[in-house]
mmCIF file of C-alpha atoms and ligand atoms in Angstrom:
data_model
loop_
_atom_site.group_PDB
_atom_site.id
_atom_site.type_symbol
_atom_site.label_atom_id
_atom_site.label_comp_id
_atom_site.label_asym_id
_atom_site.label_seq_id
_atom_site.Cartn_x
_atom_site.Cartn_y
_atom_site.Cartn_z
ATOM 1 C CA UNK A 1270 96.781 67.924 74.465
ATOM 2 C CA UNK A 1271 97.573 68.696 78.013
ATOM 3 C CA UNK A 1272 100.458 66.180 77.941
ATOM 4 C CA UNK A 1273 102.307 68.693 75.727
ATOM 5 C CA UNK A 1274 102.525 71.251 78.317
ATOM 6 C CA UNK A 1275 105.572 71.294 80.919
ATOM 7 C CA UNK A 1276 103.770 70.591 83.981
ATOM 8 C CA UNK A 1277 104.772 73.354 86.247
ATOM 9 C CA UNK A 1278 100.882 74.424 86.701
ATOM 10 C CA UNK A 1279 98.244 71.804 87.608
ATOM 11 C CA UNK A 1280 95.025 73.723 86.089
ATOM 12 C CA UNK A 1281 91.284 72.269 86.388
ATOM 13 C CA UNK A 1282 89.688 70.641 83.790
ATOM 14 C CA UNK A 1283 87.234 73.595 83.049
ATOM 15 C CA UNK A 1284 88.524 75.668 79.945
ATOM 16 C CA UNK A 1285 87.416 79.308 79.659
ATOM 17 C CA UNK A 1286 86.929 80.850 76.044
ATOM 18 C CA UNK A 1287 85.372 83.943 76.621
ATOM 19 C CA UNK A 1288 85.291 87.026 79.126
ATOM 20 C CA UNK A 1289 83.071 90.100 80.366
ATOM 21 C CA UNK A 1290 83.367 92.498 82.459
ATOM 22 C CA UNK A 1291 83.563 90.224 86.024
ATOM 23 C CA UNK A 1292 82.325 87.197 84.429
ATOM 24 C CA UNK A 1293 84.211 84.239 82.538
ATOM 25 C CA UNK A 1294 82.378 81.398 80.637
ATOM 26 C CA UNK A 1295 83.462 78.440 79.616
ATOM 27 C CA UNK A 1296 83.175 76.289 76.589
ATOM 28 C CA UNK A 1297 80.190 74.582 77.740
ATOM 29 C CA UNK A 1298 78.452 77.997 78.024
ATOM 30 C CA UNK A 1299 78.863 78.149 82.295
ATOM 31 C CA UNK A 1300 79.234 81.693 83.640
ATOM 32 C CA UNK A 1301 82.080 82.109 86.555
ATOM 33 C CA UNK A 1302 82.376 85.386 88.718
ATOM 34 C CA UNK A 1303 85.873 85.973 88.485
ATOM 35 C CA UNK A 1304 87.596 86.989 91.942
ATOM 36 C CA UNK A 1305 91.043 86.665 91.254
ATOM 37 C CA UNK A 1306 91.209 88.260 87.814
ATOM 38 C CA UNK A 1307 94.244 86.394 86.811
ATOM 39 C CA UNK A 1308 96.074 86.893 89.716
ATOM 40 C CA UNK A 1309 95.141 90.734 90.052
ATOM 41 C CA UNK A 1310 95.908 91.277 86.446
ATOM 42 C CA UNK A 1311 92.616 92.393 84.609
ATOM 43 C CA UNK A 1312 92.095 95.367 86.672
ATOM 44 C CA UNK A 1313 89.058 96.686 84.480
ATOM 45 C CA UNK A 1314 87.483 93.142 83.988
ATOM 46 C CA UNK A 1315 87.369 91.106 80.456
ATOM 47 C CA UNK A 1316 86.875 92.627 77.137
ATOM 48 C CA UNK A 1317 86.868 96.118 78.339
ATOM 49 C CA UNK A 1318 85.360 97.991 75.168
ATOM 50 C CA UNK A 1319 88.243 100.801 75.367
ATOM 51 C CA UNK A 1320 91.158 98.202 76.004
ATOM 52 C CA UNK A 1321 89.906 96.276 72.762
ATOM 53 C CA UNK A 1322 89.253 99.366 70.865
ATOM 54 C CA UNK A 1323 93.002 100.420 71.732
ATOM 55 C CA UNK A 1324 94.411 97.083 70.782
ATOM 56 C CA UNK A 1325 92.738 96.848 67.756
ATOM 57 C CA UNK A 1326 93.973 100.137 66.306
ATOM 58 C CA UNK A 1327 97.430 99.747 67.224
ATOM 59 C CA UNK A 1328 97.299 96.144 65.713
ATOM 60 C CA UNK A 1329 96.067 97.957 62.718
ATOM 61 C CA UNK A 1330 99.125 100.174 62.375
ATOM 62 C CA UNK A 1331 102.329 98.906 63.678
ATOM 63 C CA UNK A 1332 103.302 95.836 66.280
ATOM 64 C CA UNK A 1333 107.040 96.340 66.764
ATOM 65 C CA UNK A 1334 109.924 98.220 65.567
ATOM 66 C CA UNK A 1335 112.076 97.576 69.102
ATOM 67 C CA UNK A 1336 113.633 99.982 71.513
ATOM 68 C CA UNK A 1337 115.875 100.899 68.649
ATOM 69 C CA UNK A 1338 113.338 103.359 67.751
ATOM 70 C CA UNK A 1339 110.943 105.924 69.491
ATOM 71 C CA UNK A 1340 107.747 104.584 70.664
ATOM 72 C CA UNK A 1341 106.276 108.029 71.217
ATOM 73 C CA UNK A 1342 102.734 106.268 73.033
ATOM 74 C CA UNK A 1343 105.772 104.865 75.414
ATOM 75 C CA UNK A 1344 107.081 108.244 76.263
ATOM 76 C CA UNK A 1345 103.605 109.474 76.825
ATOM 77 C CA UNK A 1346 102.641 106.765 79.435
ATOM 78 C CA UNK A 1347 106.045 106.973 81.188
ATOM 79 C CA UNK A 1348 105.413 110.984 81.516
ATOM 80 C CA UNK A 1349 101.910 109.892 83.128
ATOM 81 C CA UNK A 1350 103.375 107.487 85.521
ATOM 82 C CA UNK A 1351 105.694 110.180 86.376
ATOM 83 C CA UNK A 1352 103.355 113.110 86.774
ATOM 84 C CA UNK A 1353 101.651 110.677 89.262
ATOM 85 C CA UNK A 1354 104.319 109.211 91.269
ATOM 86 C CA UNK A 1355 107.668 109.703 93.106
ATOM 87 C CA UNK A 1356 109.205 108.527 89.434
ATOM 88 C CA UNK A 1357 111.340 110.784 87.137
ATOM 89 C CA UNK A 1358 111.785 107.820 84.642
ATOM 90 C CA UNK A 1359 110.446 104.861 83.303
ATOM 91 C CA UNK A 1360 111.709 101.648 81.899
ATOM 92 C CA UNK A 1361 109.370 99.175 80.168
ATOM 93 C CA UNK A 1362 109.147 95.814 80.790
ATOM 94 C CA UNK A 1363 106.615 92.933 79.346
ATOM 95 C CA UNK A 1364 106.409 91.238 83.150
ATOM 96 C CA UNK A 1365 107.194 91.706 87.059
ATOM 97 C CA UNK A 1366 109.952 89.750 86.768
ATOM 98 C CA UNK A 1367 111.572 91.380 84.500
ATOM 99 C CA UNK A 1368 110.618 94.935 86.008
ATOM 100 C CA UNK A 1369 112.398 93.588 89.425
ATOM 101 C CA UNK A 1370 115.292 92.765 87.739
ATOM 102 C CA UNK A 1371 115.418 95.928 86.252
ATOM 103 C CA UNK A 1372 114.926 97.507 89.584
ATOM 104 C CA UNK A 1373 117.715 94.973 91.386
ATOM 105 C CA UNK A 1374 120.471 96.144 88.460
ATOM 106 C CA UNK A 1375 119.457 99.673 88.705
ATOM 107 C CA UNK A 1376 120.214 99.782 92.527
ATOM 108 C CA UNK A 1377 123.863 97.710 91.788
ATOM 109 C CA UNK A 1378 124.558 100.153 89.016
ATOM 110 C CA UNK A 1379 124.063 103.373 91.363
ATOM 111 C CA UNK A 1380 126.229 102.357 93.678
ATOM 112 C CA UNK A 1381 128.565 101.515 91.485
ATOM 113 C CA UNK A 1382 128.758 104.580 89.843
ATOM 114 C CA UNK A 1383 128.346 106.810 93.289
ATOM 115 C CA UNK A 1384 132.159 104.965 94.204
ATOM 116 C CA UNK A 1385 130.770 102.551 96.161
ATOM 117 C CA UNK A 1386 130.683 99.417 94.484
ATOM 118 C CA UNK A 1387 130.528 97.301 97.456
ATOM 119 C CA UNK A 1388 127.158 98.116 98.381
ATOM 120 C CA UNK A 1389 125.662 94.817 96.791
ATOM 121 C CA UNK A 1390 123.487 93.433 99.635
ATOM 122 C CA UNK A 1391 119.601 93.204 99.060
ATOM 123 C CA UNK A 1392 117.877 93.086 102.071
ATOM 124 C CA UNK A 1393 114.231 91.166 101.548
ATOM 125 C CA UNK A 1394 111.701 89.425 103.808
ATOM 126 C CA UNK A 1395 110.171 86.191 104.510
ATOM 127 C CA UNK A 1396 107.353 85.781 102.670
ATOM 128 C CA UNK A 1397 108.209 87.648 99.778
ATOM 129 C CA UNK A 1398 107.651 86.629 96.090
ATOM 130 C CA UNK A 1399 109.219 88.798 93.225
ATOM 131 C CA UNK A 1400 109.031 86.569 90.072
ATOM 132 C CA UNK A 1401 110.323 83.156 88.784
ATOM 133 C CA UNK A 1402 113.896 84.202 87.207
ATOM 134 C CA UNK A 1403 116.906 83.541 88.887
ATOM 135 C CA UNK A 1404 117.613 86.936 90.152
ATOM 136 C CA UNK A 1405 114.158 87.119 91.473
ATOM 137 C CA UNK A 1406 113.569 83.458 93.155
ATOM 138 C CA UNK A 1407 116.670 84.346 95.092
ATOM 139 C CA UNK A 1408 115.269 87.862 95.755
ATOM 140 C CA UNK A 1409 112.085 86.179 97.125
ATOM 141 C CA UNK A 1410 114.182 83.456 99.230
ATOM 142 C CA UNK A 1411 111.337 80.698 99.090
ATOM 143 C CA UNK A 1412 113.326 77.423 99.557
ATOM 144 C CA UNK A 1413 110.559 75.634 97.409
ATOM 145 C CA UNK A 1414 111.263 77.974 94.419
ATOM 146 C CA UNK A 1415 114.914 77.721 94.706
ATOM 147 C CA UNK A 1416 115.330 73.806 95.131
ATOM 148 C CA UNK A 1417 117.282 72.468 92.659
ATOM 149 C CA UNK A 1418 118.587 75.333 90.887
ATOM 150 C CA UNK A 1419 121.952 75.497 91.852
ATOM 151 C CA UNK A 1420 123.601 77.326 94.878
ATOM 152 C CA UNK A 1421 121.912 80.581 96.255
ATOM 153 C CA UNK A 1422 123.026 83.455 94.734
ATOM 154 C CA UNK A 1423 125.039 85.775 96.803
ATOM 155 C CA UNK A 1424 123.745 89.445 97.867
ATOM 156 C CA UNK A 1425 120.744 88.257 98.949
ATOM 157 C CA UNK A 1426 119.759 88.618 102.836
ATOM 158 C CA UNK A 1427 116.445 87.900 103.968
ATOM 159 C CA UNK A 1428 114.740 89.027 107.242
ATOM 160 C CA UNK A 1429 111.575 87.930 109.184
ATOM 161 C CA UNK A 1430 108.335 90.220 107.688
ATOM 162 C CA UNK A 1431 107.307 92.930 109.989
ATOM 163 C CA UNK A 1432 110.787 92.995 112.144
ATOM 164 C CA UNK A 1433 111.884 96.329 111.999
ATOM 165 C CA UNK A 1434 114.670 96.281 114.461
ATOM 166 C CA UNK A 1435 116.286 93.457 112.127
ATOM 167 C CA UNK A 1436 116.034 95.898 109.264
ATOM 168 C CA UNK A 1437 118.106 98.228 111.291
ATOM 169 C CA UNK A 1438 120.404 95.911 112.657
ATOM 170 C CA UNK A 1439 121.099 94.000 109.275
ATOM 171 C CA UNK A 1440 121.686 97.393 107.253
ATOM 172 C CA UNK A 1441 125.747 97.799 106.802
ATOM 173 C CA UNK A 1442 127.908 99.509 104.465
ATOM 174 C CA UNK A 1443 127.614 96.834 101.992
ATOM 175 C CA UNK A 1444 123.820 97.317 101.957
ATOM 176 C CA UNK A 1445 122.820 97.712 98.226
ATOM 177 C CA UNK A 1446 118.670 98.036 98.763
ATOM 178 C CA UNK A 1447 115.595 97.065 100.885
ATOM 179 C CA UNK A 1448 113.320 95.366 98.576
ATOM 180 C CA UNK A 1449 109.706 94.835 99.749
ATOM 181 C CA UNK A 1450 105.899 94.359 98.578
ATOM 182 C CA UNK A 1451 104.046 97.001 100.663
ATOM 183 C CA UNK A 1452 101.598 94.709 100.523
ATOM 184 C CA UNK A 1453 102.562 90.981 100.222
ATOM 185 C CA UNK A 1454 100.404 88.932 97.695
ATOM 186 C CA UNK A 1455 101.625 85.708 97.100
ATOM 187 C CA UNK A 1456 103.064 85.556 100.765
ATOM 188 C CA UNK A 1457 99.537 85.412 102.235
ATOM 189 C CA UNK A 1458 98.441 88.588 101.631
ATOM 190 C CA UNK A 1459 99.917 90.549 104.533
ATOM 191 C CA UNK A 1460 100.122 94.575 104.563
ATOM 192 C CA UNK A 1461 103.160 96.371 105.586
ATOM 193 C CA UNK A 1462 101.676 98.927 108.309
ATOM 194 C CA UNK A 1463 101.727 102.354 106.614
ATOM 195 C CA UNK A 1464 104.164 103.433 109.643
ATOM 196 C CA UNK A 1465 106.766 100.709 108.995
ATOM 197 C CA UNK A 1466 107.055 101.763 105.633
ATOM 198 C CA UNK A 1467 107.486 105.210 106.832
ATOM 199 C CA UNK A 1468 110.285 103.819 108.999
ATOM 200 C CA UNK A 1469 112.040 102.349 106.459
ATOM 201 C CA UNK A 1470 112.191 104.947 104.404
ATOM 202 C CA UNK A 1471 113.874 106.890 107.297
ATOM 203 C CA UNK A 1472 116.567 103.922 107.605
ATOM 204 C CA UNK A 1473 117.368 103.719 104.134
ATOM 205 C CA UNK A 1474 117.877 107.920 104.027
ATOM 206 C CA UNK A 1475 119.816 107.671 107.332
ATOM 207 C CA UNK A 1476 122.501 104.561 105.534
ATOM 208 C CA UNK A 1477 122.135 105.802 102.165
ATOM 209 C CA UNK A 1478 120.431 102.551 101.194
ATOM 210 C CA UNK A 1479 117.970 101.954 98.491
ATOM 211 C CA UNK A 1480 114.432 101.804 98.952
ATOM 212 C CA UNK A 1481 112.921 99.604 96.233
ATOM 213 C CA UNK A 1482 109.064 98.529 95.990
ATOM 214 C CA UNK A 1483 107.779 95.468 94.433
ATOM 215 C CA UNK A 1484 104.257 96.732 93.330
ATOM 216 C CA UNK A 1485 103.565 94.267 91.118
ATOM 217 C CA UNK A 1486 100.704 93.003 92.782
ATOM 218 C CA UNK A 1487 99.287 95.391 95.088
ATOM 219 C CA UNK A 1488 99.896 98.624 92.197
ATOM 220 C CA UNK A 1489 97.914 99.670 89.788
ATOM 221 C CA UNK A 1490 94.847 100.993 91.771
ATOM 222 C CA UNK A 1491 94.445 97.521 93.731
ATOM 223 C CA UNK A 1492 94.395 98.511 96.951
ATOM 224 C CA UNK A 1493 92.487 101.693 96.512
ATOM 225 C CA UNK A 1494 95.619 104.159 95.835
ATOM 226 C CA UNK A 1495 96.954 104.118 92.201
ATOM 227 C CA UNK A 1496 100.180 102.500 94.292
ATOM 228 C CA UNK A 1497 100.048 100.918 97.871
ATOM 229 C CA UNK A 1498 102.777 102.965 99.216
ATOM 230 C CA UNK A 1499 100.720 106.260 98.083
ATOM 231 C CA UNK A 1500 98.459 105.703 101.483
ATOM 232 C CA UNK A 1501 101.504 107.039 103.204
ATOM 233 C CA UNK A 1502 100.902 110.495 101.162
ATOM 234 C CA UNK A 1503 104.171 110.919 99.747
ATOM 235 C CA UNK A 1504 106.227 110.522 103.432
ATOM 236 C CA UNK A 1505 107.419 106.833 102.202
ATOM 237 C CA UNK A 1506 108.077 106.765 98.863
ATOM 238 C CA UNK A 1507 110.719 104.680 97.155
ATOM 239 C CA UNK A 1508 113.597 105.497 95.124
ATOM 240 C CA UNK A 1509 112.816 102.452 92.603
ATOM 241 C CA UNK A 1510 109.389 100.702 92.046
ATOM 242 C CA UNK A 1511 108.759 97.673 89.950
ATOM 243 C CA UNK A 1512 105.073 97.522 88.452
ATOM 244 C CA UNK A 1513 103.450 94.976 86.608
ATOM 245 C CA UNK A 1514 100.162 92.773 86.447
ATOM 246 C CA UNK A 1515 97.197 95.299 86.535
ATOM 247 C CA UNK A 1516 99.042 98.388 84.519
ATOM 248 C CA UNK A 1517 98.487 95.736 81.579
ATOM 249 C CA UNK A 1518 94.411 95.029 82.564
ATOM 250 C CA UNK A 1519 95.541 91.495 80.797
ATOM 251 C CA UNK A 1520 98.269 92.587 78.280
ATOM 252 C CA UNK A 1521 101.725 91.701 79.161
ATOM 253 C CA UNK A 1522 103.051 94.752 80.704
ATOM 254 C CA UNK A 1523 104.966 95.819 83.456
ATOM 255 C CA UNK A 1524 107.745 98.752 84.108
ATOM 256 C CA UNK A 1525 110.655 100.139 86.627
ATOM 257 C CA UNK A 1526 110.082 103.470 87.735
ATOM 258 C CA UNK A 1527 113.339 105.099 89.413
ATOM 259 C CA UNK A 1528 114.073 108.752 90.328
ATOM 260 C CA UNK A 1529 116.479 110.509 88.626
ATOM 261 C CA UNK A 1530 119.033 110.310 91.369
ATOM 262 C CA UNK A 1531 118.903 106.391 91.438
ATOM 263 C CA UNK A 1532 118.477 105.587 87.889
ATOM 264 C CA UNK A 1533 121.756 107.559 87.396
ATOM 265 C CA UNK A 1534 124.164 104.807 86.704
ATOM 266 C CA UNK A 1535 121.801 103.547 83.732
ATOM 267 C CA UNK A 1536 123.187 104.392 80.187
ATOM 268 C CA UNK A 1537 122.645 103.257 76.733
ATOM 269 C CA UNK A 1538 123.420 99.693 76.887
ATOM 270 C CA UNK A 1539 123.185 99.378 80.781
ATOM 271 C CA UNK A 1540 120.035 97.575 80.095
ATOM 272 C CA UNK A 1541 117.337 96.291 77.367
ATOM 273 C CA UNK A 1542 114.662 94.639 76.098
ATOM 274 C CA UNK A 1543 113.619 93.661 72.936
ATOM 275 C CA UNK A 1544 109.794 93.549 73.564
ATOM 276 C CA UNK A 1545 109.328 95.939 76.818
ATOM 277 C CA UNK A 1546 107.286 99.078 75.793
ATOM 278 C CA UNK A 1547 106.156 97.863 72.204
ATOM 279 C CA UNK A 1548 103.691 99.714 70.569
ATOM 280 C CA UNK A 1549 100.902 97.160 71.453
ATOM 281 C CA UNK A 1550 101.415 97.088 74.955
ATOM 282 C CA UNK A 1551 101.643 100.710 75.204
ATOM 283 C CA UNK A 1552 98.120 101.439 73.731
ATOM 284 C CA UNK A 1553 96.595 99.426 75.941
ATOM 285 C CA UNK A 1554 98.820 100.466 79.044
ATOM 286 C CA UNK A 1555 97.766 104.069 78.063
ATOM 287 C CA UNK A 1556 93.956 102.835 78.256
ATOM 288 C CA UNK A 1557 94.484 101.079 81.795
ATOM 289 C CA UNK A 1558 96.261 103.971 83.229
ATOM 290 C CA UNK A 1559 93.739 106.841 82.033
ATOM 291 C CA UNK A 1560 90.629 104.406 83.325
ATOM 292 C CA UNK A 1561 92.607 104.097 86.789
ATOM 293 C CA UNK A 1562 93.081 107.859 86.573
ATOM 294 C CA UNK A 1563 89.597 109.074 86.019
ATOM 295 C CA UNK A 1564 87.676 111.172 88.410
ATOM 296 C CA UNK A 1565 85.844 108.937 90.713
ATOM 297 C CA UNK A 1566 87.530 105.535 89.864
ATOM 298 C CA UNK A 1567 90.081 104.710 93.041
ATOM 299 C CA UNK A 1568 87.239 105.869 95.353
ATOM 300 C CA UNK A 1569 84.642 103.855 93.843
ATOM 301 C CA UNK A 1570 87.637 101.346 94.613
ATOM 302 C CA UNK A 1571 87.667 102.538 98.139
ATOM 303 C CA UNK A 1572 83.909 101.937 98.769
ATOM 304 C CA UNK A 1573 83.651 98.705 97.254
ATOM 305 C CA UNK A 1574 86.600 96.949 99.289
ATOM 306 C CA UNK A 1575 84.652 98.513 102.254
ATOM 307 C CA UNK A 1576 82.199 96.086 101.298
ATOM 308 C CA UNK A 1577 84.129 93.558 100.988
ATOM 309 C CA UNK A 1578 86.055 94.102 104.549
ATOM 310 C CA UNK A 1579 82.673 93.948 106.087
ATOM 311 C CA UNK A 1580 81.606 90.968 103.981
ATOM 312 C CA UNK A 1581 84.540 89.197 104.712
ATOM 313 C CA UNK A 1582 84.535 90.405 108.820
ATOM 314 C CA UNK A 1583 80.691 88.834 108.940
ATOM 315 C CA UNK A 1584 82.188 85.597 107.530
ATOM 316 C CA UNK A 1585 84.909 85.668 110.237
ATOM 317 C CA UNK A 1586 82.148 86.055 112.865
ATOM 318 C CA UNK A 1587 79.589 83.468 111.599
ATOM 319 C CA UNK A 1588 82.518 80.772 111.028
ATOM 320 C CA UNK A 1589 85.186 81.373 113.782
ATOM 321 C CA UNK A 1590 85.899 77.715 113.731
ATOM 322 C CA UNK A 1591 87.157 78.010 110.078
ATOM 323 C CA UNK A 1592 88.125 81.573 109.448
ATOM 324 C CA UNK A 1593 91.202 82.838 111.549
ATOM 325 C CA UNK A 1594 91.617 85.997 109.942
ATOM 326 C CA UNK A 1595 90.699 88.436 107.326
ATOM 327 C CA UNK A 1596 93.259 90.712 105.756
ATOM 328 C CA UNK A 1597 94.974 92.847 102.654
ATOM 329 C CA UNK A 1598 93.856 96.352 101.605
ATOM 330 C CA UNK A 1599 91.604 97.469 99.285
ATOM 331 C CA UNK A 1600 90.659 94.602 96.546
ATOM 332 C CA UNK A 1601 93.685 92.525 97.526
ATOM 333 C CA UNK A 1602 92.214 90.457 100.416
ATOM 334 C CA UNK A 1603 93.035 87.003 101.503
ATOM 335 C CA UNK A 1604 91.278 84.764 104.189
ATOM 336 C CA UNK A 1605 93.391 82.702 106.396
ATOM 337 C CA UNK A 1606 91.535 79.507 107.049
ATOM 338 C CA UNK A 1607 92.181 77.015 109.889
ATOM 339 C CA UNK A 1608 90.896 74.284 107.063
ATOM 340 C CA UNK A 1609 92.955 73.844 104.007
ATOM 341 C CA UNK A 1610 92.524 77.111 101.672
ATOM 342 C CA UNK A 1611 92.989 74.731 98.281
ATOM 343 C CA UNK A 1612 89.670 72.548 99.694
ATOM 344 C CA UNK A 1613 87.436 76.160 99.896
ATOM 345 C CA UNK A 1614 88.699 77.340 96.025
ATOM 346 C CA UNK A 1615 87.426 74.231 94.838
ATOM 347 C CA UNK A 1616 84.476 74.237 96.619
ATOM 348 C CA UNK A 1617 83.805 78.006 95.370
ATOM 349 C CA UNK A 1618 84.763 76.941 92.157
ATOM 350 C CA UNK A 1619 81.947 74.699 92.357
ATOM 351 C CA UNK A 1620 79.642 77.388 93.125
ATOM 352 C CA UNK A 1621 80.767 79.071 90.237
ATOM 353 C CA UNK A 1622 82.932 81.562 91.892
ATOM 354 C CA UNK A 1623 86.904 81.879 90.998
ATOM 355 C CA UNK A 1624 89.215 82.720 93.857
ATOM 356 C CA UNK A 1625 92.878 82.406 94.125
ATOM 357 C CA UNK A 1626 95.120 81.133 97.234
ATOM 358 C CA UNK A 1627 98.365 82.017 98.777
ATOM 359 C CA UNK A 1628 101.095 81.259 101.089
ATOM 360 C CA UNK A 1629 100.246 80.868 105.131
ATOM 361 C CA UNK A 1630 96.713 78.796 103.863
ATOM 362 C CA UNK A 1631 95.459 81.949 102.807
ATOM 363 C CA UNK A 1632 92.220 82.342 100.066
ATOM 364 C CA UNK A 1633 93.186 84.942 98.117
ATOM 365 C CA UNK A 1634 90.332 87.443 96.256
ATOM 366 C CA UNK A 1635 91.373 89.726 94.178
ATOM 367 C CA UNK A 1636 88.462 90.835 91.736
ATOM 368 C CA UNK A 1637 88.495 93.205 89.094
ATOM 369 C CA UNK A 1638 88.465 96.620 90.134
ATOM 370 C CA UNK A 1639 85.261 97.321 88.338
ATOM 371 C CA UNK A 1640 83.606 95.279 91.007
ATOM 372 C CA UNK A 1641 80.294 96.455 92.181
ATOM 373 C CA UNK A 1642 78.742 95.934 95.738
ATOM 374 C CA UNK A 1643 76.298 93.545 93.951
ATOM 375 C CA UNK A 1644 79.329 91.396 92.999
ATOM 376 C CA UNK A 1645 80.919 91.839 96.244
ATOM 377 C CA UNK A 1646 77.480 90.333 97.813
ATOM 378 C CA UNK A 1647 77.326 87.421 95.453
ATOM 379 C CA UNK A 1648 80.668 86.546 96.235
ATOM 380 C CA UNK A 1649 80.216 86.826 99.666
ATOM 381 C CA UNK A 1650 76.796 84.771 99.674
ATOM 382 C CA UNK A 1651 78.592 81.818 97.815
ATOM 383 C CA UNK A 1652 81.633 81.758 99.884
ATOM 384 C CA UNK A 1653 79.290 81.819 103.109
ATOM 385 C CA UNK A 1654 77.349 78.780 101.141
ATOM 386 C CA UNK A 1655 80.780 77.465 100.978
ATOM 387 C CA UNK A 1656 81.779 77.755 104.807
ATOM 388 C CA UNK A 1657 78.502 76.388 105.770
ATOM 389 C CA UNK A 1658 79.472 73.349 103.699
ATOM 390 C CA UNK A 1659 82.710 73.063 105.113
ATOM 391 C CA UNK A 1660 83.475 71.133 108.706
ATOM 392 C CA UNK A 1661 86.605 71.988 111.005
ATOM 393 C CA UNK A 1662 87.826 68.482 110.460
ATOM 394 C CA UNK A 1663 87.930 68.860 106.781
ATOM 395 C CA UNK A 1664 91.776 68.134 105.577
ATOM 396 C CA UNK A 1665 91.553 68.088 102.204
HETATM 397 C C1 LIG B 3080 103.598 87.936 89.952
HETATM 398 C C2 LIG B 3080 104.364 89.120 90.657
HETATM 399 C C3 LIG B 3080 105.549 89.023 90.601
HETATM 400 C C4 LIG B 3080 106.197 88.325 88.909
HETATM 401 O O1 LIG B 3080 105.502 88.806 88.016
HETATM 402 P P1 LIG B 3080 105.603 87.871 86.798
HETATM 403 O O2 LIG B 3080 104.531 89.079 85.581
HETATM 404 O O3 LIG B 3080 104.910 86.708 86.901
HETATM 405 O O4 LIG B 3080 106.984 87.795 85.979
HETATM 406 C C5 LIG B 3080 106.422 89.439 90.846
HETATM 407 N N1 LIG B 3080 106.127 90.624 92.460
HETATM 408 C C6 LIG B 3080 104.850 90.372 92.725
HETATM 409 C C7 LIG B 3080 104.685 90.812 93.907
HETATM 410 C C8 LIG B 3080 104.201 89.432 91.980
HETATM 411 O O5 LIG B 3080 103.042 89.194 92.721
#
């Protein structure tokens, strides 16, 4: 019974019972083209044979021991993350929120063991989304997500997105870290230009401030690089990074990646998780990571992303009275609309195309990374038909 669910979500009536690649199928047998993939989660699409095999094999062997024992597949996955990123060490979690919590705690502990325990303030940005725990809603700063949950926590300072001058002025001897999504998801699919990331890195270096990236949504190959900040070619590496969503491909998995230096305060007992890094998640996480790293995989994502970008640009050209802007990076894209985003989302769903929405009246598209040019054309054609059927006067 739907009434038995705490009504914090308002899903449509369709019920999906099966998925395959780019498609989801309802109990009625209707097929939908999935261009949101559980909000940037199903990176390899639905029911990927290698993921099923890895999960099944592991399910027959061992599900859980807790981190009081070694999990070899976790050690392997951590080593792979470190080999392909700035990181030296990894903590596994079950979600993005938990990865953020680990990042925030790691940053404060770093300054604490460095003899600067007063460095507690996190600098964050308008439009940010970092999850739903008390720490994460305070980091995100969205008034709607904070309302009714008590006094805002001390130690978070929010600056205007894209205002580098404000960052320069805001960093003090009490600043702990700058926390930023290289591409904002929830906030409206807004990319931080690579030059700004490089400048943030410099500012942090000059002031002994830690740089934390939230790549929960924009990581895992979504922008056409393994992680979005890697478009800066090593010139804007963070000290700490939270990932989740796509890295598990649909199995609950997140991680907090750190440099040895940034992680130096974290010792036995500093942090923990019962389920984080469990054998099932590690089995799937290894397959997802290996697939993302296969020769040509990310190049294919970049190529298809180019097709999507072109398609969206053509929609903007054809419907200037409806489309204000197209934005994003790689296969994390948004259409900023002049008519309500949710109305277009519903219309697309009526045409069997699943899209998301984001802040700033954006329709969000985040298809599985296995999307082909043909899938892109199909989606663009459906959106074209939906826009053709929309009037600038439509309000809901
Ligand atoms: C989804 C998201 C989170 C939270 O992840 P959960 O797995 O829902 O806890 C954090 N940061 C960003 C950027 C996200 O998109």
